């Protein structure tokens, strides 16, 4: 028996029938909802409960991350936007025109995250414009996390629907 075929039998290389894809999807969205604009959400909760130094730490780390995001957007935002659109459209063409399942899976991961990235940039701009601190800052971060979770739930739902469709179609065609 060939070891190469044994490994590929053990690890199914089709994306939507692979357990590792679904684990990665869950970890991906869990991390995205925990790290709000680069700030761990437990800091927001601790600042709300404790205040004082925890509040100051939250404001400091948020200021650093907001400045970092806005600097990147101002310096190379157009290039990043162009590259992102190129990659997303390339994945869409490969996935849905040429029926490459791996490209479909990547698109289902990356496209919603690009929406979260745009939302992060908008939230960072808003925090900077308002010079948000204290309760307003916590409100902005909590709202951002809520909408990230909404995008994540919708993404997981449609990924699961498409994945089931792919598995049923390939299962029927493969038989």
Short mmCIF file of N, CA, C and O in Angstrom, two decimals, residues 28-29 32 108-118 148 151:
data_model
loop_
_atom_site.label_atom_id
_atom_site.label_comp_id
_atom_site.label_asym_id
_atom_site.label_seq_id
_atom_site.Cartn_x
_atom_site.Cartn_y
_atom_site.Cartn_z
N UNK A 28 -11.66 30.22 13.87
CA UNK A 28 -11.56 31.48 13.14
C UNK A 28 -12.57 32.50 13.66
O UNK A 28 -12.22 33.64 14.01
N UNK A 29 -13.83 32.10 13.75
CA UNK A 29 -14.86 33.04 14.20
C UNK A 29 -14.82 33.27 15.70
O UNK A 29 -15.17 34.36 16.17
N UNK A 32 -12.14 35.83 16.04
CA UNK A 32 -12.59 37.12 15.51
C UNK A 32 -13.53 37.83 16.48
O UNK A 32 -13.48 39.06 16.60
N UNK A 108 -15.51 31.31 1.57
CA UNK A 108 -16.46 31.33 2.68
C UNK A 108 -15.79 31.74 4.00
O UNK A 108 -16.46 32.21 4.91
N UNK A 109 -14.49 31.57 4.10
CA UNK A 109 -13.76 32.04 5.27
C UNK A 109 -13.37 33.52 5.15
O UNK A 109 -13.54 34.30 6.08
N UNK A 110 -12.85 33.90 4.00
CA UNK A 110 -12.21 35.20 3.84
C UNK A 110 -13.20 36.33 3.54
O UNK A 110 -13.03 37.44 4.05
N UNK A 111 -14.23 36.08 2.73
CA UNK A 111 -15.14 37.16 2.37
C UNK A 111 -15.84 37.78 3.59
O UNK A 111 -15.83 39.00 3.74
N UNK A 112 -16.44 36.97 4.48
CA UNK A 112 -17.06 37.60 5.65
C UNK A 112 -16.04 38.30 6.54
O UNK A 112 -16.34 39.33 7.15
N UNK A 113 -14.82 37.76 6.59
CA UNK A 113 -13.80 38.41 7.41
C UNK A 113 -13.38 39.75 6.79
O UNK A 113 -12.99 40.66 7.51
N UNK A 114 -13.49 39.87 5.48
CA UNK A 114 -13.20 41.17 4.86
C UNK A 114 -14.27 42.19 5.26
O UNK A 114 -13.97 43.37 5.43
N UNK A 115 -15.50 41.73 5.45
CA UNK A 115 -16.55 42.63 5.96
C UNK A 115 -16.24 43.06 7.39
O UNK A 115 -16.42 44.23 7.75
N UNK A 116 -15.76 42.12 8.19
CA UNK A 116 -15.37 42.45 9.56
C UNK A 116 -14.20 43.42 9.56
O UNK A 116 -14.14 44.35 10.38
N UNK A 117 -13.27 43.24 8.64
CA UNK A 117 -12.14 44.17 8.52
C UNK A 117 -12.59 45.57 8.18
O UNK A 117 -12.11 46.56 8.76
N UNK A 118 -13.52 45.69 7.24
CA UNK A 118 -14.06 47.01 6.89
C UNK A 118 -14.81 47.61 8.07
O UNK A 118 -14.71 48.82 8.34
N UNK A 148 -19.84 41.59 14.68
CA UNK A 148 -18.90 40.56 14.23
C UNK A 148 -19.50 39.18 14.46
O UNK A 148 -19.41 38.30 13.60
N UNK A 151 -22.24 38.59 11.82
CA UNK A 151 -21.63 38.21 10.54
C UNK A 151 -21.10 36.78 10.62
O UNK A 151 -21.26 35.99 9.68
#
